[in-house]
Tab-separated table of C-alpha atoms and ligand atoms in Angstrom:
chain	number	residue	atom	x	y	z
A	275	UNK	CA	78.405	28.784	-7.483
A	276	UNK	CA	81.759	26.859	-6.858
A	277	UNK	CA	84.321	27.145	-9.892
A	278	UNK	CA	85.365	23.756	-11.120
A	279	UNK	CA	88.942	23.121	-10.390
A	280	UNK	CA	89.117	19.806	-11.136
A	281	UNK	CA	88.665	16.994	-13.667
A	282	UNK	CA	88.405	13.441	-14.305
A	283	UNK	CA	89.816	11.852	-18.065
A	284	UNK	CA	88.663	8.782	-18.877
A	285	UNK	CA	90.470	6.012	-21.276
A	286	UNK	CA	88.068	2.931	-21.452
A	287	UNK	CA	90.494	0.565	-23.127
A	288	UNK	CA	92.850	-2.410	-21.477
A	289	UNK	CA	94.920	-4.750	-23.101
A	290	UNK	CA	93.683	-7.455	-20.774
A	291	UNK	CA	90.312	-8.000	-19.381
A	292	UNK	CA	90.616	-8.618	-15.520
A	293	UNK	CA	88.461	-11.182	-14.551
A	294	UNK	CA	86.806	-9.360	-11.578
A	295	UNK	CA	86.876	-6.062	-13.563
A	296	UNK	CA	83.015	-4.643	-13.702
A	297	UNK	CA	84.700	-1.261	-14.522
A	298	UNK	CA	83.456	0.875	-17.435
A	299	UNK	CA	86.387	-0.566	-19.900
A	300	UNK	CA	86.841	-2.645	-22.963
A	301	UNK	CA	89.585	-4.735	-24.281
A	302	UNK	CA	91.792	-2.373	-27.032
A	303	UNK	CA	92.004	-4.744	-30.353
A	304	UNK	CA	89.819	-2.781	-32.435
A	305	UNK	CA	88.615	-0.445	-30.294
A	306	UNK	CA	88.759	3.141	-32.701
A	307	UNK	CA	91.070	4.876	-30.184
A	308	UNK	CA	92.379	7.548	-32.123
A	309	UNK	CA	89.166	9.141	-32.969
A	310	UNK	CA	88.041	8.189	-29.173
A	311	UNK	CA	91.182	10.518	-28.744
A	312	UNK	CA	89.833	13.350	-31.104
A	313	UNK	CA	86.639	13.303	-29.450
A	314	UNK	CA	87.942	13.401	-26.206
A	315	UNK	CA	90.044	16.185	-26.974
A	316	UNK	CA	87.635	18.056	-28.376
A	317	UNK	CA	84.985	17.415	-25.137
A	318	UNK	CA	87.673	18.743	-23.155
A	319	UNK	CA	88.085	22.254	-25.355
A	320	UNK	CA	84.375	22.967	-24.447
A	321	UNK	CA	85.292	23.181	-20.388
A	322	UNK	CA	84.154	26.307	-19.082
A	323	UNK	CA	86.872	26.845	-16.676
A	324	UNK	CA	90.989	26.185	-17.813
A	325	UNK	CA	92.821	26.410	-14.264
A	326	UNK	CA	92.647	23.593	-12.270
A	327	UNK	CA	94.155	22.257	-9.016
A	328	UNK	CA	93.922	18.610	-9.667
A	329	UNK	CA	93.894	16.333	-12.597
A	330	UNK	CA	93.109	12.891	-12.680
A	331	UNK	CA	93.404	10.370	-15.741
A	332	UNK	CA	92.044	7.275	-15.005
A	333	UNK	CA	90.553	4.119	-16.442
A	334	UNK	CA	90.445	1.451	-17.814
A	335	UNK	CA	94.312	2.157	-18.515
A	336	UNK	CA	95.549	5.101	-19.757
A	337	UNK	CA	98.987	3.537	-20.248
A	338	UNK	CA	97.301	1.017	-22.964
A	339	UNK	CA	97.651	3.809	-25.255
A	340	UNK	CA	100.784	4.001	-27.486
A	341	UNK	CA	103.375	6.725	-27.044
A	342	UNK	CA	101.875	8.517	-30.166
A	343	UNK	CA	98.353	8.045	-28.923
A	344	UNK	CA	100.011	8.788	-25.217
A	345	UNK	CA	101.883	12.135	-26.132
A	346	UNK	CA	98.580	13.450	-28.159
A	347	UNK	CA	96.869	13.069	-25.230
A	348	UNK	CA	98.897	14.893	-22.927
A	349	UNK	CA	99.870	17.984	-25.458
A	350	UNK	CA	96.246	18.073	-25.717
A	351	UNK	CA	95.637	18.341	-22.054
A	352	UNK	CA	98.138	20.483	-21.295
A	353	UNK	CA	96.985	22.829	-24.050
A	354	UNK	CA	93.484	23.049	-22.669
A	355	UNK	CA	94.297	23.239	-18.845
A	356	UNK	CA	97.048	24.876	-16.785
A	357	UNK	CA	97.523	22.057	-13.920
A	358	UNK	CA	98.977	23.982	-10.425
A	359	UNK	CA	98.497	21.142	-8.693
A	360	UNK	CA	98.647	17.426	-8.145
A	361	UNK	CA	98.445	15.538	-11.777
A	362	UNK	CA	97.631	11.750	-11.626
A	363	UNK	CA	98.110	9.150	-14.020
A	364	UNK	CA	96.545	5.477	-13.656
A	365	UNK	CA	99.279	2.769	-14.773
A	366	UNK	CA	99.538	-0.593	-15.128
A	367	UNK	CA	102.943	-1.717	-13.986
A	368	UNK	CA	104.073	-3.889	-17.125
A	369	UNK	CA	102.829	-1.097	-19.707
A	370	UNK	CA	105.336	1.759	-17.687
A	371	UNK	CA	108.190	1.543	-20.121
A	372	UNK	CA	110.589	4.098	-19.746
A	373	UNK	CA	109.328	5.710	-23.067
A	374	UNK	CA	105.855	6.595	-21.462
A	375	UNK	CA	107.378	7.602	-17.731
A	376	UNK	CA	109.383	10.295	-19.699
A	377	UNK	CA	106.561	11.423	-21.453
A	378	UNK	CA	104.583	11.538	-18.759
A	379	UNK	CA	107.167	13.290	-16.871
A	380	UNK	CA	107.566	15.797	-19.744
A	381	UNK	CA	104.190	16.894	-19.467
A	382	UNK	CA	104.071	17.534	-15.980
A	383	UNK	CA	102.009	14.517	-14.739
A	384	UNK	CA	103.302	14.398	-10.895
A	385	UNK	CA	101.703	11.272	-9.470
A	386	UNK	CA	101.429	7.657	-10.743
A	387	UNK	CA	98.774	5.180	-9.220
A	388	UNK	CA	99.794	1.724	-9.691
A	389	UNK	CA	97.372	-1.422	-10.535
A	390	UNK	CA	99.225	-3.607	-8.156
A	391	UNK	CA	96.674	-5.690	-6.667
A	392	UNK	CA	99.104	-7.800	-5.260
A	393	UNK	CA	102.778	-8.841	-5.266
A	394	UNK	CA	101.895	-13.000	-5.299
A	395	UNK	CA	102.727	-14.784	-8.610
A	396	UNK	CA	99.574	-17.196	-8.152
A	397	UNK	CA	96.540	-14.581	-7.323
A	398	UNK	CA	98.267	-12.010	-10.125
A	399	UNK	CA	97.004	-15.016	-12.115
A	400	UNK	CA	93.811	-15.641	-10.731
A	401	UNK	CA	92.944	-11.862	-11.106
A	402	UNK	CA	93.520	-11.860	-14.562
A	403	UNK	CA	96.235	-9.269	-14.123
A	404	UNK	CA	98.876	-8.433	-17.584
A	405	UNK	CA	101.762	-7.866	-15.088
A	406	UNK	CA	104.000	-10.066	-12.587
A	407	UNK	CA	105.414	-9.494	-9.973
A	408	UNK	CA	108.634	-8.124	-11.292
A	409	UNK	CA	106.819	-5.369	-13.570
A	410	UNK	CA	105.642	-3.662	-10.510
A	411	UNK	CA	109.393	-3.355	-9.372
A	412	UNK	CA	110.223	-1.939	-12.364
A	413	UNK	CA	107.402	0.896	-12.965
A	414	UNK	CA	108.680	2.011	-9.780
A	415	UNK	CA	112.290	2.155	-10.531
A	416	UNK	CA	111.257	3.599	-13.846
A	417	UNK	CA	109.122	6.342	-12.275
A	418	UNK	CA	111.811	7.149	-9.939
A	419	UNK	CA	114.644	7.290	-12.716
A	420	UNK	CA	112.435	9.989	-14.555
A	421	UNK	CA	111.575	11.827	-11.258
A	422	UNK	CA	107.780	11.361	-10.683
A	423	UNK	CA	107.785	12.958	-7.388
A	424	UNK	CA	104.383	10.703	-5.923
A	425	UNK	CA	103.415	7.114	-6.577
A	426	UNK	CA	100.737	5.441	-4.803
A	427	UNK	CA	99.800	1.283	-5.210
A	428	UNK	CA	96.359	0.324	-5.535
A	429	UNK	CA	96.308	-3.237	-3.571
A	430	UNK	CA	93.405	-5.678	-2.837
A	431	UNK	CA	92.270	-7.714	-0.011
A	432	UNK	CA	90.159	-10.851	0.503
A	433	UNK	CA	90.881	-12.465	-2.996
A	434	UNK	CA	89.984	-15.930	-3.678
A	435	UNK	CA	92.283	-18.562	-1.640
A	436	UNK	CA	94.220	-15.889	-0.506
A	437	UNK	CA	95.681	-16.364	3.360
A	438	UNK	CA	96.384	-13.949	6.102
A	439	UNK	CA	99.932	-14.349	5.546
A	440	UNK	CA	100.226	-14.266	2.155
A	441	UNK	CA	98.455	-10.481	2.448
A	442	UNK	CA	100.963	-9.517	5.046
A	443	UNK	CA	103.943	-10.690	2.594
A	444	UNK	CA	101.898	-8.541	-0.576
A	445	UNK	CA	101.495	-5.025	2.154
A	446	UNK	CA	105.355	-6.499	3.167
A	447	UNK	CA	106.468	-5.663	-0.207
A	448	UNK	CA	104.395	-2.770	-1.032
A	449	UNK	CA	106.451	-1.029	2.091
A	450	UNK	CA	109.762	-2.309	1.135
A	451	UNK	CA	108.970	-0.100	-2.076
A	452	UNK	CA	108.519	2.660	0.137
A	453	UNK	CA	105.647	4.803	-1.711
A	454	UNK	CA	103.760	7.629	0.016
A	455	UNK	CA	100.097	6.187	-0.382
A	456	UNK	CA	98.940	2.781	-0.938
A	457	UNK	CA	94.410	2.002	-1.923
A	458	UNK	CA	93.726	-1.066	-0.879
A	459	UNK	CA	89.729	-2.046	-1.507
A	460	UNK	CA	88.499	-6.170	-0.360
A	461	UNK	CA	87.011	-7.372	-3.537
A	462	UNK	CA	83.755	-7.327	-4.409
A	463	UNK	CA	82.455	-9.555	-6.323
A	464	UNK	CA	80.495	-7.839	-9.179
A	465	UNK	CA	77.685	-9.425	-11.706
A	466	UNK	CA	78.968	-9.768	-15.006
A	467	UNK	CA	82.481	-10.676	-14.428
A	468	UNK	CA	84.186	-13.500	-15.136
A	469	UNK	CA	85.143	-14.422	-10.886
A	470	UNK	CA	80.841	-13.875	-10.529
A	471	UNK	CA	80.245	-16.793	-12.954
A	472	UNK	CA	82.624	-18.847	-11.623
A	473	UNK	CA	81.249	-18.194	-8.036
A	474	UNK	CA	77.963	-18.964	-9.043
A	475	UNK	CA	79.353	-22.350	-10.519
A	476	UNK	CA	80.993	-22.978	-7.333
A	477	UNK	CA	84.208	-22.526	-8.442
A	478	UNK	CA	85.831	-19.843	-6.361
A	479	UNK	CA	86.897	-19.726	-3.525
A	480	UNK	CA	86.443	-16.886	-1.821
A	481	UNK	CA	87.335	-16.370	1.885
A	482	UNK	CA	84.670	-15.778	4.430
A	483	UNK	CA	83.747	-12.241	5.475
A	484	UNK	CA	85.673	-12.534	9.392
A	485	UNK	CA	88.764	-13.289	7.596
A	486	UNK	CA	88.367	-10.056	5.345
A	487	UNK	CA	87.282	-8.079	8.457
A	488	UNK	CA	90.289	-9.119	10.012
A	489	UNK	CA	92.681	-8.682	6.954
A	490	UNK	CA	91.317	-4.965	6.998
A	491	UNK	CA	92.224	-4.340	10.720
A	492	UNK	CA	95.652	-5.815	10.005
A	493	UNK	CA	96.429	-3.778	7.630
A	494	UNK	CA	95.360	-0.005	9.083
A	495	UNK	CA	97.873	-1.232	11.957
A	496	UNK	CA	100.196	-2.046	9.400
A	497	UNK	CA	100.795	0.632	7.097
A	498	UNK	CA	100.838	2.774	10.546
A	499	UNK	CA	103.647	1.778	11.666
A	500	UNK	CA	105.290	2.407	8.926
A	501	UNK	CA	103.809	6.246	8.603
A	502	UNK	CA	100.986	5.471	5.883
A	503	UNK	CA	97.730	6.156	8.035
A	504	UNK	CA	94.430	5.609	7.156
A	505	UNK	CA	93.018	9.240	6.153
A	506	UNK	CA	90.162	7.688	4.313
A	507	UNK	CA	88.045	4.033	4.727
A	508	UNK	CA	90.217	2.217	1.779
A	509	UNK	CA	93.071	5.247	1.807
A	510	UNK	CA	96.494	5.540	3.884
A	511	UNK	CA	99.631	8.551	3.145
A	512	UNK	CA	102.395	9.371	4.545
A	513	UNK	CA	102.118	12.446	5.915
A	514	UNK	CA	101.279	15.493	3.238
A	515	UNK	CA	100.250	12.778	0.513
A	516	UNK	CA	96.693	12.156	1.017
A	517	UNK	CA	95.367	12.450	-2.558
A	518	UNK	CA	94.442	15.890	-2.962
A	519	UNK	CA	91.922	14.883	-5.741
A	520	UNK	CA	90.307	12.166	-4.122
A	521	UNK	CA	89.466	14.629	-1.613
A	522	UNK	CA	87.752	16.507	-4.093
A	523	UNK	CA	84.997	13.797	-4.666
A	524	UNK	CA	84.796	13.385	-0.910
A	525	UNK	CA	84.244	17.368	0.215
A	526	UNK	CA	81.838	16.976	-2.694
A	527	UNK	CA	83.204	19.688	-4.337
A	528	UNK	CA	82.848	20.396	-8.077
A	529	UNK	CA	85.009	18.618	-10.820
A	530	UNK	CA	84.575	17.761	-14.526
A	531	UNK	CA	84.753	14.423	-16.386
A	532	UNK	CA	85.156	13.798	-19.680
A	533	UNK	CA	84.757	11.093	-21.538
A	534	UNK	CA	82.551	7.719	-22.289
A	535	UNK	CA	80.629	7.040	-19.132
A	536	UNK	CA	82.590	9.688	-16.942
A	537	UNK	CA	80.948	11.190	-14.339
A	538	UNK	CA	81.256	15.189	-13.453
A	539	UNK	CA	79.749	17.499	-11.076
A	540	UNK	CA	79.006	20.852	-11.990
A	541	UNK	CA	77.500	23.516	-11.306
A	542	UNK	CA	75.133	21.799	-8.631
A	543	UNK	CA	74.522	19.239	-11.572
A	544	UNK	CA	75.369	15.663	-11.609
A	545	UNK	CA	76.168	13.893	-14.611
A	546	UNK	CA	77.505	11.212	-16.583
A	547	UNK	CA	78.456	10.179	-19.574
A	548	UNK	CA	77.426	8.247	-23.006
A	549	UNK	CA	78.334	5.136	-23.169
A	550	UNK	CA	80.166	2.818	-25.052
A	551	UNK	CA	82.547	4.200	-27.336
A	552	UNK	CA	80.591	4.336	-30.386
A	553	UNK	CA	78.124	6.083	-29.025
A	554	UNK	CA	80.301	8.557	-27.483
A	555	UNK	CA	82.048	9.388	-30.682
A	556	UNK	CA	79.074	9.616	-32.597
A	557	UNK	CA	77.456	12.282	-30.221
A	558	UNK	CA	80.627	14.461	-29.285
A	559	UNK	CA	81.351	14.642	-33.590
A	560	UNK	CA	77.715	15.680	-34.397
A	561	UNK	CA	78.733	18.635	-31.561
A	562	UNK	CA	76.577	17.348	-28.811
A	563	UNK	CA	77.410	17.406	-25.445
A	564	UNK	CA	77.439	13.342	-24.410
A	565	UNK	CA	75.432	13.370	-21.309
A	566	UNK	CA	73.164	9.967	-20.667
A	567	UNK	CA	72.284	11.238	-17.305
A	568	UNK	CA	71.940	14.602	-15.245
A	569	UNK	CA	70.733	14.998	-12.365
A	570	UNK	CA	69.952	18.553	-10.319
A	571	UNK	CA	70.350	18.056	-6.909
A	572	UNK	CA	67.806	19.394	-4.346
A	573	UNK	CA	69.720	21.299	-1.243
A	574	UNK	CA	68.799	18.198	0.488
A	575	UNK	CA	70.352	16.123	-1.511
A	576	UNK	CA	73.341	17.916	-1.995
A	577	UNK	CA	73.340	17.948	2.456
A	578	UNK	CA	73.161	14.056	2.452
A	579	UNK	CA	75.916	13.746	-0.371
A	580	UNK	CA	78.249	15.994	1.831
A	581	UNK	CA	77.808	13.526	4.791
A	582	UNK	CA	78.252	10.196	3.159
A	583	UNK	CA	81.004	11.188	0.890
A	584	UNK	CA	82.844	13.510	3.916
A	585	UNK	CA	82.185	10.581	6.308
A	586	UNK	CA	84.404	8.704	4.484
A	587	UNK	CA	87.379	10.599	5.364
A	588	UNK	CA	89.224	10.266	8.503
A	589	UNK	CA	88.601	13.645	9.757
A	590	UNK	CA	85.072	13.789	8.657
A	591	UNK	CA	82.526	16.375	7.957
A	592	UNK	CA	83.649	20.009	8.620
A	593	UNK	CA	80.880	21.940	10.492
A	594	UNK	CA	81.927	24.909	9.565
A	595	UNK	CA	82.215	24.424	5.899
A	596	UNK	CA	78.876	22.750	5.883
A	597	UNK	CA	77.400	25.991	7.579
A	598	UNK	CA	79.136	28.267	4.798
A	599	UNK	CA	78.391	25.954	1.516
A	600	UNK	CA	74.244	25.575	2.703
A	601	UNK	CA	73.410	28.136	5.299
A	602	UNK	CA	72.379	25.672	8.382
A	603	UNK	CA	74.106	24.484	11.221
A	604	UNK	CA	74.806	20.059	11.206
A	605	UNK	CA	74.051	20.028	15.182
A	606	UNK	CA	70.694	21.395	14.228
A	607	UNK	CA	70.050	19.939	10.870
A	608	UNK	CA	71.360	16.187	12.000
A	609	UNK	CA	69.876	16.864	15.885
A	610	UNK	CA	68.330	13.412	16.082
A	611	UNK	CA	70.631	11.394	14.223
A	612	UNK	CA	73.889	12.300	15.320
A	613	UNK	CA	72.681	11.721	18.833
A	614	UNK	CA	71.564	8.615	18.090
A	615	UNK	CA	74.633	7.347	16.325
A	616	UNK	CA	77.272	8.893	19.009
A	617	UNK	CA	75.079	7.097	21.974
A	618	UNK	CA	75.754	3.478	19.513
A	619	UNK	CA	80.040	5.142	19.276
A	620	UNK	CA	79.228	5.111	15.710
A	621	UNK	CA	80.734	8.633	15.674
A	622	UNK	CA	82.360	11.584	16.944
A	623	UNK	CA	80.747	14.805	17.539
A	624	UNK	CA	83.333	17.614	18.302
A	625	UNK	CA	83.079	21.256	18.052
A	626	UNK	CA	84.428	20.946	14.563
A	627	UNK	CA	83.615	18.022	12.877
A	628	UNK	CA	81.239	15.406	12.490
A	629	UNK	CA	83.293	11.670	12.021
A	630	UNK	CA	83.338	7.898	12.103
A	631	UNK	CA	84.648	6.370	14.842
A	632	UNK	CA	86.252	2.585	14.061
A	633	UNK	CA	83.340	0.749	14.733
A	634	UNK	CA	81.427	3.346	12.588
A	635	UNK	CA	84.065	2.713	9.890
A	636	UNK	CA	83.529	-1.237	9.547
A	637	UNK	CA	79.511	-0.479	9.361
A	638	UNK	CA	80.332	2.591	7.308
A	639	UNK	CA	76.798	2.189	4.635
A	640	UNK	CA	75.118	1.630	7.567
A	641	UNK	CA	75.782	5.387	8.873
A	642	UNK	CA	75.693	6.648	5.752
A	643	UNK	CA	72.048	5.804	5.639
A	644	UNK	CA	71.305	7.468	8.823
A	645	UNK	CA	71.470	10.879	7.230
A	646	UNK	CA	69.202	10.371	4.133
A	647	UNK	CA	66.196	11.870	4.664
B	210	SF4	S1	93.234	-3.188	-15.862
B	210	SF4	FE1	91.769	-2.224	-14.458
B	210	SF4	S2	90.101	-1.454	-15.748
B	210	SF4	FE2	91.309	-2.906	-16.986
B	210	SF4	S3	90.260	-4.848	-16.792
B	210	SF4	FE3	91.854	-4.823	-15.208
B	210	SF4	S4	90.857	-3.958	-13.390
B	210	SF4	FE4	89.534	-3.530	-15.143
């Protein structure tokens, strides 16, 4: 069984609600975050395995915490786990004082990803967003001043009323900042937010899907030419930066999570978290583990995870890896279906790997599907 060398922390609490945010979160006036904190800390002391490779904290946003709330965190993690590798911390660009960058820097964290989602004054807005324009500038001169060797902007894409050009001018700026990976996902709009309502009322307006096609293209040339490929559909590094725990989820390799409605993989199992808070806390102090769901997976399942989640990467599925983690070959398990989908150009079939080609990419669930069983 693969060791776990990886895990996923997450802080459910925002100081602003975005309005296209269907993200397990929840707004931080009187939320009970310091005994979220103390249960958290204490799912994290029952982990099996203490030496991990990558660490990611995510959210919500973890930088909502206080420094108090932020330093018990991190003494707590560091305690539990001994972190070789690459440490992320989600931020939101006005809540990365100085204060919390040294902190974070103190405890080792060794990668920021930034909440950007663009650098225009008037969409910030519309998205609901706590920052401006000028907080993003300074979380990166502050993360820079305290030494965090990585930061990577999370961006967005075919927002409502936003042009062409006004994208190129947001991926413009993101450059001049000169990070070493940038996210950028189109939105989607999700049920139960604020931009769905307003949809349904007719009141947003959101550009049509050609435009967002196109918007996509642009920017894979883009941040190419200035040395940030595209290594996975919505990912793009400089060279050595791809996100080496990202890539954990997509080789579908093993990594915890811990807390309220986090999802882990262990052990062959699936799982996820209690959810909300309350019930979270409730379970984790009457020492119960806080699963909602787990799932065993079947070696067939486990075969089609490895191709839609590997598929997703630039470089694809490794055949050779495949053949050592379940004992068959892809040519032969796949025989039908990847000849199908390399006759369409969907894909690439080499001696090594198994991958989408471009048009595969832009009709990426549609391949995806072609290896389910
Ligand atoms: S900061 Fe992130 S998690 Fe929080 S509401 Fe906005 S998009 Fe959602």
């Amino acid at each position: 069984m693969q060791k776990v060398k990886s895990a996923y922390i997450h802080i459910p609490f925002c100081v602003k609600i975005c309005t296209y945010c269907d993200f397990n979160k929840y707004f931080i006036q009187h939320q009970p975050v310091d005994d979220y904190l103390t249960c958290l800390i204490e799912e994290m002391s029952w982990a099996k395995e203490t030496n991990l490779t990558t660490m990611f904290v995510g959210g919500g946003t973890p930088t909502a915490l206080t420094v108090d709330q932020l330093e018990r965190l991190l003494s707590a993690i560091n305690k539990q786990f001994n972190i070789s590798g690459e440490y992320t911390f989600e931020a939101n660009p006005d809540e990365l004082t100085e204060e919390k960058v040294a902190l974070l820097k103190k405890y080792g964290v060794n990668r920021l990803s930034l909440g950007v989602q663009t650098f225009d004054e008037e969409l910030l807005k519309v998205l609901g967003r706590s920052h401006q324009r000028a907080d993003i500038y300074s979380a990166v001169r502050n993360a820079r001043k305290y030494g965090i060797p990585s930061i990577s902007l999370d961006l967005m894409y075919q927002l409502p009323g936003q042009t062409m050009q006004q994208f190129d001018e947001s991926l413009t700026e993101a450059l001049s900042l000169d990070v070493d990976h940038i996210s950028s996902y189109g939105l989607i709009l999700e049920k139960q937010t604020q931009f769905y309502n307003l949809y349904q009322k007719g009141k947003l307006n959101m550009p049509n899907e050609d435009l967002g096609a196109e918007m996509y293209h642009f920017m894979i040339d883009k941040l190419a030419q200035h040395g940030l490929q595209q290594y996975e559909i919505s990912n793009f590094a400089k060279e050595g930066h791809a996100s080496a725990h990202n890539k954990v989820y997509w080789k579908n390799e093993s990594y915890y999570g811990f807390g309220a409605g986090a999802s882990g993989y262990v052990e062959g199992v699936r799982y996820s978290n209690t959810n909300p808070v309350n019930h979270y806390i409730e379970q984790v102090k009457a020492g119960k583990r806080p699963i909602r769901t787990e799932e065993t997976l079947t070696l067939n399942e486990k075969i089609e995870e490895e191709m839609f989640l590997g598929l997703r990467m630039n470089e694809g599925v490794n055949k050779l890896r495949f053949e050592e983690k379940f004992g068959q070959v892809l040519d032969d398990y796949y025989r039908d279906e990847l000849q199908n989908l390399e006759a369409k150009k969907l894909i690439y079939n080499t001696p090594t790997h198994v991958a989408l080609t471009e048009e595969g990419r832009v009709i990426g669930n549609y391949v995806f599907e072609a290896f389910i069983k």
